[in-house]
Tab-separated table of C-alpha atoms in Angstrom:
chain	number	residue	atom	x	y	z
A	3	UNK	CA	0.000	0.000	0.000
A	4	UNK	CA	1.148	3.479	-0.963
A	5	UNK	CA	1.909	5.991	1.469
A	6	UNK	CA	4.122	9.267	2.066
A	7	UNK	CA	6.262	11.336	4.755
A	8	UNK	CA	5.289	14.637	5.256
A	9	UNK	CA	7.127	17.273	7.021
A	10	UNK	CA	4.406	19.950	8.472
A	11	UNK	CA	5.935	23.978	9.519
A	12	UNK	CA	4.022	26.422	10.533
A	13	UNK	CA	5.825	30.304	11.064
A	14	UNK	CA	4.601	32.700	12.510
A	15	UNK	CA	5.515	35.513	10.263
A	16	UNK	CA	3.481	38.005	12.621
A	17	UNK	CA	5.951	40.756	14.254
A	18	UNK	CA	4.042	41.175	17.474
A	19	UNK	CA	1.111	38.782	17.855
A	20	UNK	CA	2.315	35.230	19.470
A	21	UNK	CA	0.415	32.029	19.922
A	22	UNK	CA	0.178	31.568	23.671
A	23	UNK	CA	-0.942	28.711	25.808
A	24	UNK	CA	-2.574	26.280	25.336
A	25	UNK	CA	-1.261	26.572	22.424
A	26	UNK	CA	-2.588	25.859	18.538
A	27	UNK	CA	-4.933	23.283	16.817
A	28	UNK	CA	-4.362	22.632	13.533
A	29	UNK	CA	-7.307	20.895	11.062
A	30	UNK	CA	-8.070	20.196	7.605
A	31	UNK	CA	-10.342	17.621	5.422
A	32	UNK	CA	-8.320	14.775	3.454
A	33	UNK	CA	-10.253	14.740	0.129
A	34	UNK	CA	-9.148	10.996	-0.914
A	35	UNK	CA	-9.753	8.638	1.726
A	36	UNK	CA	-6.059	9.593	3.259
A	37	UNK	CA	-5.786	8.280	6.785
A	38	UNK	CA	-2.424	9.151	9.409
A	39	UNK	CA	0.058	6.264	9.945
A	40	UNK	CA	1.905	7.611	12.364
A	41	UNK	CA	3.669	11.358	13.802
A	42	UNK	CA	6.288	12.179	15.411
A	43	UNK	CA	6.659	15.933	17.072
A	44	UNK	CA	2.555	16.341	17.744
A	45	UNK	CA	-0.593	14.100	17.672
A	46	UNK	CA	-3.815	14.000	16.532
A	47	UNK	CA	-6.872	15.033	19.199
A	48	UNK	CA	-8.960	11.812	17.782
A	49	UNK	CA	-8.167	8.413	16.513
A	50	UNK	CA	-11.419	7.641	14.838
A	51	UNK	CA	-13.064	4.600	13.265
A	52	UNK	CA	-10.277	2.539	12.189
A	53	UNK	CA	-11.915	-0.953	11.952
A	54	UNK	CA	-11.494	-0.885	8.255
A	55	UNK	CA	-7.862	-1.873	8.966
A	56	UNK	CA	-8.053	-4.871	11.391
A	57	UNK	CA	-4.490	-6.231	11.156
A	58	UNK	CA	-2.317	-2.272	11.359
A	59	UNK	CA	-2.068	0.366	14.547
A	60	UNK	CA	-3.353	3.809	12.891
A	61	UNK	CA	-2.671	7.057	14.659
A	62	UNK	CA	-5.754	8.919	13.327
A	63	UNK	CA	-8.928	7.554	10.715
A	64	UNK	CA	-10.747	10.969	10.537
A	65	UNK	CA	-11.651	12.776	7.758
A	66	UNK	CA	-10.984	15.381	9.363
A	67	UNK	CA	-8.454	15.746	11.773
A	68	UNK	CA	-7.245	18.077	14.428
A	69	UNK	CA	-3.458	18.265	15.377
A	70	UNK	CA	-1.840	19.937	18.407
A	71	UNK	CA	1.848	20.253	19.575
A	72	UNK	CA	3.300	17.964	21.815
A	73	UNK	CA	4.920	19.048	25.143
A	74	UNK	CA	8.547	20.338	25.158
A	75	UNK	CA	9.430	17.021	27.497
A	76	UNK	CA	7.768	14.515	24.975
A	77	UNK	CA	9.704	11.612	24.997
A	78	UNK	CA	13.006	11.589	22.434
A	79	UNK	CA	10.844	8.496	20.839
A	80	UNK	CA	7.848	10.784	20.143
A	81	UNK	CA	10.204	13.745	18.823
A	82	UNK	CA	10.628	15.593	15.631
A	83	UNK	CA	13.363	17.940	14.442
A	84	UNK	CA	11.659	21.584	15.531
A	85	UNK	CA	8.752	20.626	17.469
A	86	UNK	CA	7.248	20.053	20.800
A	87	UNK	CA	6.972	23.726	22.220
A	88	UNK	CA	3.825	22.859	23.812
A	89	UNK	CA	1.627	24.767	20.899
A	90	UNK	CA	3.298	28.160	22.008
A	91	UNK	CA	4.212	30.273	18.893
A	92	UNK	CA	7.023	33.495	20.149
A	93	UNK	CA	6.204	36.817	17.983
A	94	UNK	CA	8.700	36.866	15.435
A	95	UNK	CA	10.206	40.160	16.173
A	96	UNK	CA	10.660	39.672	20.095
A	97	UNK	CA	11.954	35.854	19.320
A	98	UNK	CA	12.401	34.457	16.137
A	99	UNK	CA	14.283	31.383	17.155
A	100	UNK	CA	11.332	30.506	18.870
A	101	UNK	CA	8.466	31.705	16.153
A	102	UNK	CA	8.023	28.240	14.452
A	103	UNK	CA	6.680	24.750	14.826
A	104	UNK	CA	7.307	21.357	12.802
A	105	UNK	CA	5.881	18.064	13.047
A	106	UNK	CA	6.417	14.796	10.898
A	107	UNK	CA	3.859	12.625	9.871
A	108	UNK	CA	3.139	9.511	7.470
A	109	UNK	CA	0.028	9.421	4.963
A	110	UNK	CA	-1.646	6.351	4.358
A	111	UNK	CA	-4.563	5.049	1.794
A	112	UNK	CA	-3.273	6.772	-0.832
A	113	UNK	CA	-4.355	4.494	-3.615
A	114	UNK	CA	-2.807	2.841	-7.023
A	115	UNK	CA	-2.351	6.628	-8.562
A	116	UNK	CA	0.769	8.312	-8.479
A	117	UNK	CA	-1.110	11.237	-8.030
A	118	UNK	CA	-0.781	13.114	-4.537
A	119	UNK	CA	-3.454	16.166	-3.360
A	120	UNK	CA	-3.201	18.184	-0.600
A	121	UNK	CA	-5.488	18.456	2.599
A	122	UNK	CA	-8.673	21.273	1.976
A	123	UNK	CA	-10.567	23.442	4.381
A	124	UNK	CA	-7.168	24.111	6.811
A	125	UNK	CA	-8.406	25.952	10.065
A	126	UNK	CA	-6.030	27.362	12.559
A	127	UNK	CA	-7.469	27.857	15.532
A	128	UNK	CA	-4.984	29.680	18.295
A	129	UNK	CA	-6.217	28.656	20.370
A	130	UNK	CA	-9.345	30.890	20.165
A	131	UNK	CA	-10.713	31.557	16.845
A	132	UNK	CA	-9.555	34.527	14.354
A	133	UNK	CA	-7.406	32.881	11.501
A	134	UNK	CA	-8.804	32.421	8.171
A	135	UNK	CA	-6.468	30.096	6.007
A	136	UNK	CA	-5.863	29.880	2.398
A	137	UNK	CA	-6.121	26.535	0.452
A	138	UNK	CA	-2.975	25.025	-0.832
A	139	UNK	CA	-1.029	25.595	-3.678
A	140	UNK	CA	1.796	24.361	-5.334
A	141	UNK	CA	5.322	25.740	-4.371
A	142	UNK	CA	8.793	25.535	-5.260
A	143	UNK	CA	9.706	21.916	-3.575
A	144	UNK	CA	12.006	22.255	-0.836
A	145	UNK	CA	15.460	21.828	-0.816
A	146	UNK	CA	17.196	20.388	2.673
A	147	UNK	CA	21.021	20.698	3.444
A	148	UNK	CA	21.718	17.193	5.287
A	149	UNK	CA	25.063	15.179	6.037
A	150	UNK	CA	26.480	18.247	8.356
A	151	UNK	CA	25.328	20.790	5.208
A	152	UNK	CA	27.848	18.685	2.860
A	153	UNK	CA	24.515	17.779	0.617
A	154	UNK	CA	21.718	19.064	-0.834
A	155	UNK	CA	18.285	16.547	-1.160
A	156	UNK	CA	15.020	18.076	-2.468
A	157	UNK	CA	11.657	16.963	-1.469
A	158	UNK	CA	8.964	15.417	-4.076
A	159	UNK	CA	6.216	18.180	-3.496
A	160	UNK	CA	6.161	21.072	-1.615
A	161	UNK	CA	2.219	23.249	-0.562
A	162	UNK	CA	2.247	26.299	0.955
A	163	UNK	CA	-1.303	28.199	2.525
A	164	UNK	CA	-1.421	31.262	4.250
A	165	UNK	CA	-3.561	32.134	7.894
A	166	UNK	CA	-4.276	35.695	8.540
A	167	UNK	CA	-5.657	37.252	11.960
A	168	UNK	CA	-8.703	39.426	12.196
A	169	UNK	CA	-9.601	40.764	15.658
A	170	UNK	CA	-13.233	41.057	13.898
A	171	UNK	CA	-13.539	36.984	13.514
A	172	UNK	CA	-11.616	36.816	16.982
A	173	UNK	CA	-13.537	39.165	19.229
A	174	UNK	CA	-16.917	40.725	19.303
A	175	UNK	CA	-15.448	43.389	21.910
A	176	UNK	CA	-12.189	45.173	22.137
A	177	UNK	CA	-9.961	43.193	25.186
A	178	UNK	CA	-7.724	46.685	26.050
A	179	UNK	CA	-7.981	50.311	26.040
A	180	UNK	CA	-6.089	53.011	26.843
A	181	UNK	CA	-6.195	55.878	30.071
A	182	UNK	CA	-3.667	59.006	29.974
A	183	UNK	CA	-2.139	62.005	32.118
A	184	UNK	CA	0.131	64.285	32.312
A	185	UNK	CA	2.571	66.241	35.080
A	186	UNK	CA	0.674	69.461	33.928
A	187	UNK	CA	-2.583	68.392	34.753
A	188	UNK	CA	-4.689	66.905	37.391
A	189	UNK	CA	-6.878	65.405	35.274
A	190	UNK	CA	-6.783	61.673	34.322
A	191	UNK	CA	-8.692	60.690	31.150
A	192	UNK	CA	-9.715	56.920	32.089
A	193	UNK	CA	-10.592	54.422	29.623
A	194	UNK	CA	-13.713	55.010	27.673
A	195	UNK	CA	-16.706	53.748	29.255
A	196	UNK	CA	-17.945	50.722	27.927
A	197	UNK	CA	-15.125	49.783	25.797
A	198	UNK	CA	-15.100	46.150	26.006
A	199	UNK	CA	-18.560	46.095	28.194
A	200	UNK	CA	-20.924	47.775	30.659
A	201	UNK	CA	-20.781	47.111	34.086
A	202	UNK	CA	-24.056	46.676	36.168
A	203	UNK	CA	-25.527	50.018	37.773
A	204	UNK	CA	-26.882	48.535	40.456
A	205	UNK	CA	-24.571	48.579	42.599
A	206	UNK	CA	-20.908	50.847	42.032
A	207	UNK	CA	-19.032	49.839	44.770
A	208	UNK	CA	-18.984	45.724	43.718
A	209	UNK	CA	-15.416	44.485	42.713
A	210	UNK	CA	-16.817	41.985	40.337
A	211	UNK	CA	-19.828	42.363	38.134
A	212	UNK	CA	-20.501	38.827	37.885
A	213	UNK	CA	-21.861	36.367	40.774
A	214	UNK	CA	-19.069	34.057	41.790
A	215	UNK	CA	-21.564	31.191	42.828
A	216	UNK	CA	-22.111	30.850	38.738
A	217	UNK	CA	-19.064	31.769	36.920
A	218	UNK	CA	-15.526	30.201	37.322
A	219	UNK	CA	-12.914	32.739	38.948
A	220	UNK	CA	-10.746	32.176	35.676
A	221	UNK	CA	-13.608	33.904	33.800
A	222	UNK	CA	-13.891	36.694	36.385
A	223	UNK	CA	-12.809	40.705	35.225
A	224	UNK	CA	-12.539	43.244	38.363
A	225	UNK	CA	-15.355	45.520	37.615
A	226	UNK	CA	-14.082	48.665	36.184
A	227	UNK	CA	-16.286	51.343	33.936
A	228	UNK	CA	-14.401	50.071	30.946
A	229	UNK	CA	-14.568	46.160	31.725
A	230	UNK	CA	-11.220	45.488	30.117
A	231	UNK	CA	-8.937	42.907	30.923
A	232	UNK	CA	-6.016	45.223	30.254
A	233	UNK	CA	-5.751	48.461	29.960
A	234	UNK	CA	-2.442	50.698	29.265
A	235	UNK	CA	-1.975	53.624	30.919
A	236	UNK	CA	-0.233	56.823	29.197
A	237	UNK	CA	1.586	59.175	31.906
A	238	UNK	CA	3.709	62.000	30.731
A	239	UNK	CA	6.272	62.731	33.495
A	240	UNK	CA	8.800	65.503	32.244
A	241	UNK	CA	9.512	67.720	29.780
A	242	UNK	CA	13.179	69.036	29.555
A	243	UNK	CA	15.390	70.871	26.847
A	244	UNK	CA	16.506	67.704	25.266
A	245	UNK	CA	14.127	64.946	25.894
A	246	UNK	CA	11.174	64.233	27.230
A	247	UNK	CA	9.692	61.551	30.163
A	248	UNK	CA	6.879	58.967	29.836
A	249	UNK	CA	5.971	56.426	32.227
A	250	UNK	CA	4.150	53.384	30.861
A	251	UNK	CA	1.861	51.099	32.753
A	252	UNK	CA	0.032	47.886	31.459
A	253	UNK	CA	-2.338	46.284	33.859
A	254	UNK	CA	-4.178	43.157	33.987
A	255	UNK	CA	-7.684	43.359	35.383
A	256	UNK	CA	-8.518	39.437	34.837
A	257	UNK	CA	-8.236	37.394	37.976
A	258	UNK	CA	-7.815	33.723	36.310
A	259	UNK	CA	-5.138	35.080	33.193
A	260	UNK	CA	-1.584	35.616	33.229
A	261	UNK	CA	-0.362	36.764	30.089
A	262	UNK	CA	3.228	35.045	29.298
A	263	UNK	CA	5.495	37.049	26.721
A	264	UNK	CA	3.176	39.893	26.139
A	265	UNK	CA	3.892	42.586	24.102
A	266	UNK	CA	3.183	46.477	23.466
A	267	UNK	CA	2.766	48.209	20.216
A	268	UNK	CA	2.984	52.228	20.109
A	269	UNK	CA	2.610	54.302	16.972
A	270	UNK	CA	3.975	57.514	17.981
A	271	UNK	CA	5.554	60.292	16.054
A	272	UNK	CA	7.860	61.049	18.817
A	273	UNK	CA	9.427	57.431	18.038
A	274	UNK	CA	11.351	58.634	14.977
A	275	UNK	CA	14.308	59.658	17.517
A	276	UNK	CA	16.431	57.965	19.488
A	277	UNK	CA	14.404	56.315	22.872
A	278	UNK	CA	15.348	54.458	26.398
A	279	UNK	CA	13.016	52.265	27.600
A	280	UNK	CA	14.673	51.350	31.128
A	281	UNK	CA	12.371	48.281	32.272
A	282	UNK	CA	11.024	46.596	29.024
A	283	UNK	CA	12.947	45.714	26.275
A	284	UNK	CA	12.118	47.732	23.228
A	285	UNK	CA	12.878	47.840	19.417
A	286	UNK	CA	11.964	50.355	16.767
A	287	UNK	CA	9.545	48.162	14.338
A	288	UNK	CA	9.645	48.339	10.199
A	289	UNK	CA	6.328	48.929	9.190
A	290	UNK	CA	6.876	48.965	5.195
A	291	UNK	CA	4.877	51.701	4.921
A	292	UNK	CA	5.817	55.433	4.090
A	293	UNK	CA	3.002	56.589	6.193
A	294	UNK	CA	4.054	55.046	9.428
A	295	UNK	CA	7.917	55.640	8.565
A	296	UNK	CA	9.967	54.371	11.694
A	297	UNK	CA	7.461	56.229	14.281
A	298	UNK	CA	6.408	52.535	15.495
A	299	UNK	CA	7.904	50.403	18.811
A	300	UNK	CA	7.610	46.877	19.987
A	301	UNK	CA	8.329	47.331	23.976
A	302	UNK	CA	8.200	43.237	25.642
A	303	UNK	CA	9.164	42.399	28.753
A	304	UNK	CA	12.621	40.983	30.091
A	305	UNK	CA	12.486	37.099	30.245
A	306	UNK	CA	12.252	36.013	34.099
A	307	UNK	CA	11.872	39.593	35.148
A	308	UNK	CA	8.645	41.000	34.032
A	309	UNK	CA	7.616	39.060	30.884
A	310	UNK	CA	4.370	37.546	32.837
A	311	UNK	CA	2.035	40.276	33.010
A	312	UNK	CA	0.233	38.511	36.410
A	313	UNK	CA	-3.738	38.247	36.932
A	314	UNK	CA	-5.720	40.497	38.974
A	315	UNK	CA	-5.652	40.091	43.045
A	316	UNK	CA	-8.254	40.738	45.385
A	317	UNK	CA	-7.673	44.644	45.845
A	318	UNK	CA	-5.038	45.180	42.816
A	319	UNK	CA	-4.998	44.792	38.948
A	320	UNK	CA	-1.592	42.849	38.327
A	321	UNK	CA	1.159	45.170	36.175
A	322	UNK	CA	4.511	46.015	34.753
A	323	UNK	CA	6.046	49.169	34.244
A	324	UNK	CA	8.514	51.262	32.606
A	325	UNK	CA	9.681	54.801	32.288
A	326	UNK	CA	10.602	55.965	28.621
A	327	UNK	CA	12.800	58.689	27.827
A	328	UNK	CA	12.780	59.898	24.135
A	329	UNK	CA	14.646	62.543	22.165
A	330	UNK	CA	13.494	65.939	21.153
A	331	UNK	CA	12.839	67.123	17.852
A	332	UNK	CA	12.955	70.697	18.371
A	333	UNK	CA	10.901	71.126	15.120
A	334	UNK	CA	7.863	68.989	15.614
A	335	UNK	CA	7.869	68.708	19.692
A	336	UNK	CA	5.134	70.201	21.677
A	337	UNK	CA	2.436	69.319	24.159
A	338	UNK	CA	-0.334	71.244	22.383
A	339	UNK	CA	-3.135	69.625	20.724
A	340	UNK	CA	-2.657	66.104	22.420
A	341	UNK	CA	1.094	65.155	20.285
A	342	UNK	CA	2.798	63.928	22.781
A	343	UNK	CA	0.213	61.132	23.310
A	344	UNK	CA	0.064	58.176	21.314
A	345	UNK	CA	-1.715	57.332	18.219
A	346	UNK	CA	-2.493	53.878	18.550
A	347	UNK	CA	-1.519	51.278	21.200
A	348	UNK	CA	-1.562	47.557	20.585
A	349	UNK	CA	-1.250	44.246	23.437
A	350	UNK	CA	-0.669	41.727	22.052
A	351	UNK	CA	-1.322	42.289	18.820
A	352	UNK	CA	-5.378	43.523	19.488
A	353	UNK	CA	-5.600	47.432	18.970
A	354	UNK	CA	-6.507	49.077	22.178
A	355	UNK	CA	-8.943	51.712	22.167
A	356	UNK	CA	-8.545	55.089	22.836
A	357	UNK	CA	-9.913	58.276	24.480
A	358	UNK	CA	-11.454	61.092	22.075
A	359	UNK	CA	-8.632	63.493	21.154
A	360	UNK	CA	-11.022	66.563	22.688
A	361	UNK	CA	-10.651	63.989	26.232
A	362	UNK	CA	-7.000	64.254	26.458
A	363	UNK	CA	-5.490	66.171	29.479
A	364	UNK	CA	-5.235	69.878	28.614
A	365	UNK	CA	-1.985	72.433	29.107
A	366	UNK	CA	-3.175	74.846	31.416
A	367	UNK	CA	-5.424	77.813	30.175
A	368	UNK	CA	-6.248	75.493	27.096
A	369	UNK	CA	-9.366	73.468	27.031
A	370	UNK	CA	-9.583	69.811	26.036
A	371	UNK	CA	-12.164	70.730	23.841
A	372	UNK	CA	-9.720	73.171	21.443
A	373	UNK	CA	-7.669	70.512	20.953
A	374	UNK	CA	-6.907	69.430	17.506
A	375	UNK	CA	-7.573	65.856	16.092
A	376	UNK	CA	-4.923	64.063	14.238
A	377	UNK	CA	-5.402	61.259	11.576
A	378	UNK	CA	-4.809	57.480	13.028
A	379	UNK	CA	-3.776	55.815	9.467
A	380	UNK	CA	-4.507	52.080	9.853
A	381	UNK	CA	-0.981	50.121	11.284
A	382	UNK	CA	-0.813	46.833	9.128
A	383	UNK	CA	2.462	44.912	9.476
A	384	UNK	CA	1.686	42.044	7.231
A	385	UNK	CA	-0.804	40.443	6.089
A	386	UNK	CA	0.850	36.772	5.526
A	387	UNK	CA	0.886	35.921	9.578
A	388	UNK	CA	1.844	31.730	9.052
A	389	UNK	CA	2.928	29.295	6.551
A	390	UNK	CA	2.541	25.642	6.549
A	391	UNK	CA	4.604	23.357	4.329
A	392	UNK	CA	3.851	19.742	3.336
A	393	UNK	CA	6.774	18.245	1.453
């Protein structure tokens, strides 16, 4: 009986938006009758009806069937060159090394023909939903180095399809938002209300807006007027000849969620020059597009300091913090008209929303209401986020 090896990669391409635990779950619908062998480097979720194959041991029967990375301490047995990192996916601008996944894994049934087809209907689901995938098409096979790099072998066939994220697909409701001040005024502008819910009006004082008799803690927000689950907070400190000061604050307001290896996003004009970021690291990000130019920054934390943004306590939102100091450019400076605050703000890869431009903390004898309103052009890094190859 026919069959084939298959070597299965999926990148993440994406510059700031990860795949965290538990990880992803990969599907798609064999068209011929195909059935799984065996793998090595991740399994499939559900064996199926095999009976049609009394005398052979099949990993998986289905049609259609789901596959999900195995554990980085998987046995050496059960191991594939590149896998087992326990579904996690690092963004590939904070860690690249760690921004891709492969898996081996033998194709059965195949029939008399010579012919071959690849899988259709590929879902990626990571592990919530919000990646469409292409179907597969033909690409340049791939060529392997092997024997220490002393040889060259090229595969028989090579597919490539394409997943891209939409917050749309993903979530009904934004999951962040954005509060800001400023050392020159005494106003805060807080989240807006209602960003990513209403809280109940019965009673203002509750910490939780949801009865903990019916709903798992892990589920649980602290009850805030925006109901976010994280919200970044804007602050800026000082203004000198030179430079200027911000202090940035991301804080988690879900009691059953760490976030692991998050990551901050800020389009900000004001990022063109030279910046410090003293407790996150921080990198200027390539946007390939003459309207952004260089004015965006990826700030993450540092590993086994502060890269686990921790869940919510009884009285206090977990939260990490850094102060920024950025260069001055004499010629486009100022705190008028709401500049020095950022455009747009992404965690995590979701875009956080922000206050109205005429809420933003005023200089003094100004009003909030004079101040101007600036264009937000939309910040799309790519739109290829992960490729799969079967070879």
């Amino acid at each position: 009986m026919r069959w084939l090896q298959a070597k299965v990669t999926i990148q993440n391409y994406y510059q700031y938006r990860h795949i965290a635990r538990p990880g992803w779950m990969l599907g798609w619908k064999w068209t011929h009758k195909e059935v799984i062998w065996s793998m090595r480097g991740a399994i499939a979720t559900q064996q199926g009806n095999c009976s049609a194959f009394k005398y052979q041991t099949l990993h998986s029967c289905r049609d259609d069937p789901v596959v999900v990375d195995l554990m980085p301490d998987a046995a050496p047995e059960n191991r594939s060159e590149g896998c087992c990192r326990g579904g996690v996916l690092r963004a590939w601008a904070v860690r690249p090394t760690e921004s891709s996944s492969s898996f081996e894994i033998a194709v059965g049934n195949l029939g008399a023909s010579s012919t071959v087809y690849p899988p259709a209907n590929l879902t990626l689901m990571a592990p919530d939903p919000g990646y469409t995938c292409s179907k597969f098409e033909d690409a340049p096979p791939t060529v392997n180095p092997v024997v220490n790099g002393m040889r060259e072998e090229q595969v028989f066939r090579t597919w490539k399809a394409a997943c891209t994220y939409s917050s749309y697909v993903a979530n009904k409701n934004p999951t962040c938002c954005v509060s800001l001040s400023s050392f020159y005024n005494t106003h805060i502008t807080p989240c807006p209300q209602c960003t990513c819910g209403c809280r109940p009006t019965s009673d203002e004082t509750m910490k939780t807006c949801v009865s903990t008799s019916t709903v798992e803690r892990s589920e649980l927000i602290r009850c805030t007027d925006h109901m976010c689950p994280v919200r970044v907070h804007w602050h800026i400190k000082a203004n000198y000849r030179g430079h200027w000061g911000v202090k940035l604050t991301v804080s988690n307001y879900h009691y059953g969620s760490n976030y692991s290896d998050w990551n901050l996003v800020v389009q900000h004009p004001g990022l063109n020059q030279l910046f410090w970021s003293y407790s996150f690291n921080s990198s200027k990000l390539l946007s390939g597009s003459s309207i952004l130019e260089d004015e965006v920054a990826l700030f993450w934390g540092i590993q086994y300091y502060n890269d686990v943004l921790l869940n919510a306590m009884d009285n206090d939102p977990g939260s990490v913090t850094t102060e920024i100091i950025l260069s001055k450019d004499i010629d486009s400076f100022t705190l008028r008209s709401g500049w020095a605050y950022p455009r747009r703000i992404y965690f995590n890869g979701e875009n956080c929303q922000m206050p109205l431009p005429q809420d933003f903390p005023a200089l003094p004898n100004a009003t909030s209401g004079k101040a101007k309103g600036y264009s937000t052009p939309l910040f799309l890094l790519l739109c290829l986020s992960l490729k799969m190859m079967l070879m």
